[in-house]
XYZ file of C-alpha atoms in Angstrom:
323
model
C 59.357 9.636 -79.759
C 60.143 9.428 -83.442
C 62.275 6.622 -84.860
C 65.210 9.039 -85.040
C 64.645 9.925 -81.397
C 64.787 6.269 -80.363
C 68.017 5.761 -82.317
C 69.612 8.771 -80.638
C 68.335 7.552 -77.274
C 69.908 4.117 -77.806
C 73.207 5.715 -78.826
C 73.271 7.823 -75.648
C 72.548 4.775 -73.490
C 75.642 3.188 -75.000
C 78.138 6.046 -75.241
C 77.596 7.248 -71.659
C 77.513 3.700 -70.325
C 80.886 2.535 -71.699
C 83.367 5.216 -70.498
C 83.978 3.132 -67.370
C 85.172 0.243 -69.533
C 87.580 2.428 -71.527
C 88.888 4.143 -68.387
C 89.595 0.754 -66.783
C 91.585 -0.371 -69.818
C 93.496 2.913 -70.161
C 94.581 3.272 -66.516
C 96.094 -0.188 -66.718
C 98.894 1.202 -68.905
C 99.059 5.003 -68.552
C 98.816 7.423 -65.654
C 95.595 9.043 -64.497
C 96.708 12.547 -65.647
C 97.420 11.221 -69.138
C 93.999 9.549 -69.322
C 92.128 12.668 -68.233
C 94.225 15.018 -70.378
C 93.855 12.850 -73.475
C 90.091 12.630 -73.078
C 89.693 16.379 -72.623
C 92.215 17.427 -75.250
C 90.833 15.146 -77.970
C 87.261 16.263 -77.317
C 88.259 19.932 -77.130
C 90.108 19.753 -80.457
C 87.020 18.244 -82.090
C 84.454 20.585 -80.502
C 86.310 23.917 -80.555
C 85.915 24.512 -84.329
C 82.190 23.777 -84.067
C 81.884 26.038 -81.026
C 83.717 28.900 -82.742
C 81.535 28.560 -85.822
C 78.439 28.565 -83.627
C 79.720 31.625 -81.778
C 80.385 33.493 -85.023
C 76.832 32.833 -86.198
C 75.180 33.490 -82.847
C 76.977 36.714 -82.020
C 77.857 37.630 -78.454
C 78.358 34.043 -77.305
C 82.018 34.566 -76.433
C 81.017 37.631 -74.443
C 78.587 35.500 -72.463
C 81.392 33.087 -71.652
C 83.592 35.913 -70.396
C 80.829 37.429 -68.273
C 80.048 34.072 -66.667
C 83.621 32.882 -66.222
C 83.338 32.255 -62.471
C 80.385 29.816 -62.575
C 81.857 28.388 -65.776
C 85.093 27.519 -63.968
C 83.128 26.106 -61.025
C 81.060 23.957 -63.385
C 84.186 22.665 -65.152
C 85.829 21.780 -61.830
C 82.803 19.926 -60.444
C 81.717 18.269 -63.696
C 84.958 17.352 -65.474
C 88.315 18.386 -64.024
C 88.045 16.816 -60.561
C 85.506 13.994 -61.196
C 87.315 12.535 -64.204
C 90.554 12.458 -62.244
C 88.936 10.822 -59.215
C 87.052 8.309 -61.352
C 90.185 7.291 -63.244
C 92.134 6.957 -60.003
C 89.380 4.854 -58.419
C 89.192 2.514 -61.400
C 92.811 1.532 -60.900
C 91.454 -0.650 -58.071
C 87.701 -0.934 -58.566
C 85.939 -2.903 -61.330
C 84.439 -0.676 -64.014
C 80.994 -2.159 -63.360
C 81.135 -1.201 -59.680
C 82.156 2.356 -60.571
C 79.275 2.619 -63.033
C 76.780 1.401 -60.443
C 78.010 3.807 -57.758
C 77.634 6.684 -60.227
C 73.998 5.590 -60.594
C 73.398 7.314 -57.259
C 73.685 10.724 -58.977
C 69.903 11.307 -59.360
C 69.448 10.575 -55.651
C 72.253 12.930 -54.625
C 70.859 15.557 -57.007
C 67.567 15.655 -55.121
C 69.348 16.110 -51.790
C 71.786 18.695 -53.195
C 69.002 20.761 -54.720
C 67.154 20.729 -51.421
C 70.210 21.728 -49.384
C 71.149 24.573 -51.731
C 67.898 26.467 -51.603
C 65.563 24.357 -53.691
C 61.935 24.844 -52.748
C 60.434 21.769 -54.391
C 58.497 19.679 -51.887
C 59.708 16.156 -51.194
C 56.727 13.822 -50.987
C 56.636 10.590 -49.019
C 57.262 8.703 -52.265
C 60.396 10.725 -52.980
C 61.690 10.324 -49.423
C 61.159 6.587 -49.812
C 63.151 6.702 -53.030
C 66.036 8.481 -51.309
C 66.138 5.885 -48.540
C 65.871 2.923 -50.914
C 68.518 4.326 -53.260
C 70.967 5.059 -50.451
C 70.376 1.541 -49.132
C 71.405 0.230 -52.541
C 74.609 2.271 -52.429
C 75.332 0.886 -48.960
C 74.749 -2.707 -50.111
C 77.065 -2.142 -53.073
C 79.852 -0.349 -51.212
C 79.901 -2.353 -47.942
C 81.959 -5.342 -49.183
C 84.669 -3.045 -50.577
C 84.747 -0.885 -47.466
C 85.658 -3.932 -45.408
C 88.097 -5.212 -48.035
C 90.499 -2.289 -48.061
C 88.915 -0.429 -50.991
C 87.349 2.329 -48.931
C 89.335 5.110 -50.612
C 88.389 4.189 -54.229
C 84.730 3.866 -53.210
C 84.877 7.285 -51.544
C 86.476 8.715 -54.698
C 83.625 7.436 -56.880
C 81.029 8.794 -54.462
C 82.778 12.186 -54.634
C 82.484 11.916 -58.428
C 78.754 11.309 -58.023
C 78.554 14.361 -55.749
C 80.265 16.495 -58.373
C 77.994 15.180 -61.127
C 74.976 15.985 -58.951
C 75.966 19.536 -57.978
C 77.496 20.809 -61.229
C 74.138 20.826 -63.091
C 72.737 23.050 -60.322
C 75.359 25.645 -61.219
C 74.545 25.237 -64.909
C 70.810 25.618 -64.336
C 71.047 28.569 -61.926
C 74.060 30.518 -63.197
C 74.705 29.424 -66.787
C 71.212 29.128 -68.247
C 71.934 31.882 -70.789
C 75.255 30.399 -71.961
C 75.027 28.320 -75.186
C 75.769 24.659 -74.519
C 78.326 23.955 -77.253
C 80.711 26.894 -76.555
C 80.328 26.258 -72.838
C 81.342 22.606 -73.108
C 84.230 23.341 -75.471
C 85.514 26.002 -73.072
C 85.274 23.665 -70.071
C 87.097 20.884 -71.907
C 89.829 23.267 -73.043
C 90.279 24.579 -69.510
C 90.427 21.040 -68.141
C 93.023 19.981 -70.706
C 95.229 22.946 -69.718
C 94.848 22.122 -66.009
C 95.873 18.498 -66.495
C 98.635 19.184 -69.055
C 101.552 19.685 -66.593
C 100.745 16.473 -64.687
C 100.299 14.579 -67.958
C 103.711 15.743 -69.197
C 105.340 14.753 -65.888
C 103.837 11.255 -66.051
C 103.992 10.683 -69.812
C 104.620 6.981 -70.577
C 108.219 6.024 -71.376
C 107.074 3.706 -74.149
C 104.141 3.717 -76.505
C 101.100 2.037 -74.868
C 99.456 -0.938 -76.490
C 96.932 -0.508 -79.246
C 94.211 -1.502 -76.781
C 95.088 1.364 -74.445
C 95.465 3.889 -77.279
C 92.099 2.832 -78.705
C 90.523 3.295 -75.269
C 91.949 6.820 -74.955
C 90.725 7.698 -78.439
C 87.286 6.251 -77.697
C 87.025 8.266 -74.479
C 87.753 11.523 -76.270
C 85.993 10.960 -79.581
C 83.035 8.700 -78.777
C 82.306 9.178 -75.064
C 82.875 12.943 -74.989
C 82.845 14.825 -78.302
C 80.378 12.646 -80.233
C 78.308 11.973 -77.122
C 77.759 15.672 -76.593
C 76.679 16.246 -80.207
C 74.293 13.284 -80.075
C 72.950 14.542 -76.752
C 72.117 17.947 -78.233
C 70.427 16.245 -81.198
C 68.397 14.095 -78.804
C 67.346 17.174 -76.804
C 66.105 18.834 -79.998
C 64.320 15.674 -81.127
C 62.672 14.495 -77.895
C 62.942 17.280 -75.316
C 65.002 17.377 -72.134
C 62.773 15.274 -69.880
C 62.502 12.329 -72.251
C 66.136 12.610 -73.312
C 67.516 12.395 -69.784
C 65.786 9.076 -69.067
C 68.795 7.350 -70.651
C 70.754 8.110 -67.458
C 68.807 5.295 -65.794
C 70.033 2.822 -68.430
C 73.738 3.758 -68.350
C 74.562 1.725 -65.188
C 73.195 -1.448 -66.780
C 75.369 -0.801 -69.845
C 78.408 -0.246 -67.603
C 77.834 -3.558 -65.813
C 77.212 -5.455 -69.053
C 80.370 -4.031 -70.654
C 82.502 -4.898 -67.643
C 81.176 -8.451 -67.488
C 81.381 -9.066 -71.245
C 84.743 -7.496 -72.082
C 86.712 -7.535 -68.823
C 85.277 -10.702 -67.247
C 84.214 -8.756 -64.174
C 81.935 -10.691 -61.785
C 78.189 -10.239 -61.709
C 77.084 -11.228 -58.230
C 73.798 -11.341 -56.351
C 74.979 -8.322 -54.354
C 75.460 -6.311 -57.549
C 72.037 -7.326 -58.851
C 70.290 -6.396 -55.587
C 72.172 -3.100 -55.288
C 71.365 -2.173 -58.881
C 67.669 -2.885 -58.340
C 67.621 -0.783 -55.161
C 69.526 2.140 -56.705
C 67.402 2.164 -59.866
C 64.151 1.918 -57.903
C 65.295 4.636 -55.515
C 66.327 6.924 -58.366
C 62.983 6.511 -60.109
C 61.000 7.181 -56.926
C 63.197 10.086 -55.803
C 62.876 11.892 -59.136
C 59.262 10.970 -59.941
C 56.760 13.778 -59.705
C 53.349 14.692 -61.119
C 52.470 17.941 -62.829
C 49.452 20.075 -62.046
C 46.922 19.437 -64.843
C 45.776 23.035 -64.635
C 49.288 24.390 -65.164
C 51.070 25.346 -68.361
C 52.654 22.942 -70.784
C 55.965 21.516 -69.709
C 59.329 22.554 -71.093
C 59.164 19.969 -73.841
C 56.034 21.428 -75.316
C 53.925 18.466 -74.211
C 50.548 18.835 -72.498
C 50.626 18.679 -68.714
C 50.124 15.305 -67.089
C 46.719 14.548 -65.642
C 46.332 13.321 -62.087
C 44.924 10.129 -63.584
C 47.883 9.572 -65.870
C 51.334 8.314 -64.857
C 53.630 11.158 -63.724
C 56.608 12.044 -65.855
C 60.214 11.600 -64.820
C 62.224 14.626 -63.805
C 65.647 14.754 -65.379
C 68.780 14.803 -63.249
C 69.270 18.281 -64.694
C 66.869 20.464 -66.630
C 69.748 22.208 -68.346
C 70.592 21.246 -71.945
C 74.283 21.742 -71.184
C 74.271 18.820 -68.825
C 77.403 16.785 -68.368
C 79.451 14.948 -70.904
C 80.276 11.896 -68.829
């Protein structure tokens, strides 16, 4: 990649690795509905003007949104509205680093979800091994909390991972023609409206601390609105396949942030689980291209059988999630 591509890549590794830290800080002082509403509303306010300007230049983009409203609503529910609520609720009890590591199972779940929903891609022995190894890592990570009374928060985070894994399938199969920026702005706006009544009902009686307010602002501005714009720039600069490799770095950032800023423990169990999940994700999503086939979607020559295979992204759709 170019130098600009590496800078954008590093930014994405950071901004989609630290939401767990900000969520943990925010839910310590305000309700889950307020956290989710604030994140969505702030990002929607920032992205809507850009989306409307893009729609006015593109022509017909708003019509595409209207024609695809059903899959659009389904995508918003599975990608943002429900997962962000579950994740915030879970982090009231779980360390942010543990939540970030459990979310690392998304590439593994994506492979299974694609297969169960009609995907025809063959699963090789290597990929099956990756699924087993990755799921073993999730089991190693979750087992201590399951026996310690934290079964519900762990289940909530795993449901978040399931939503993150299935929503891109909807985007790739039903929303491929919908421009990414208007689509994301619409989903965020819808989510903010859905969470507004609950946020009003649980609005804090006193102004939260500056630490909590800064976390809410960071979630909306940095981890959602800016992250999405940087993600689109990275897609244009490096292509989807290379761009999505940052999703394998995010869990390490989540753990490092939790340990450094919240004094969360880093145990041998966490290290082993992270190694298993990362290895499983790489194996489960690793595939070679036919050297006689056409160029890949990034405009790069196909990979030879004698060269290392390229990574498959967790979603081939440029409108992939703003986490």
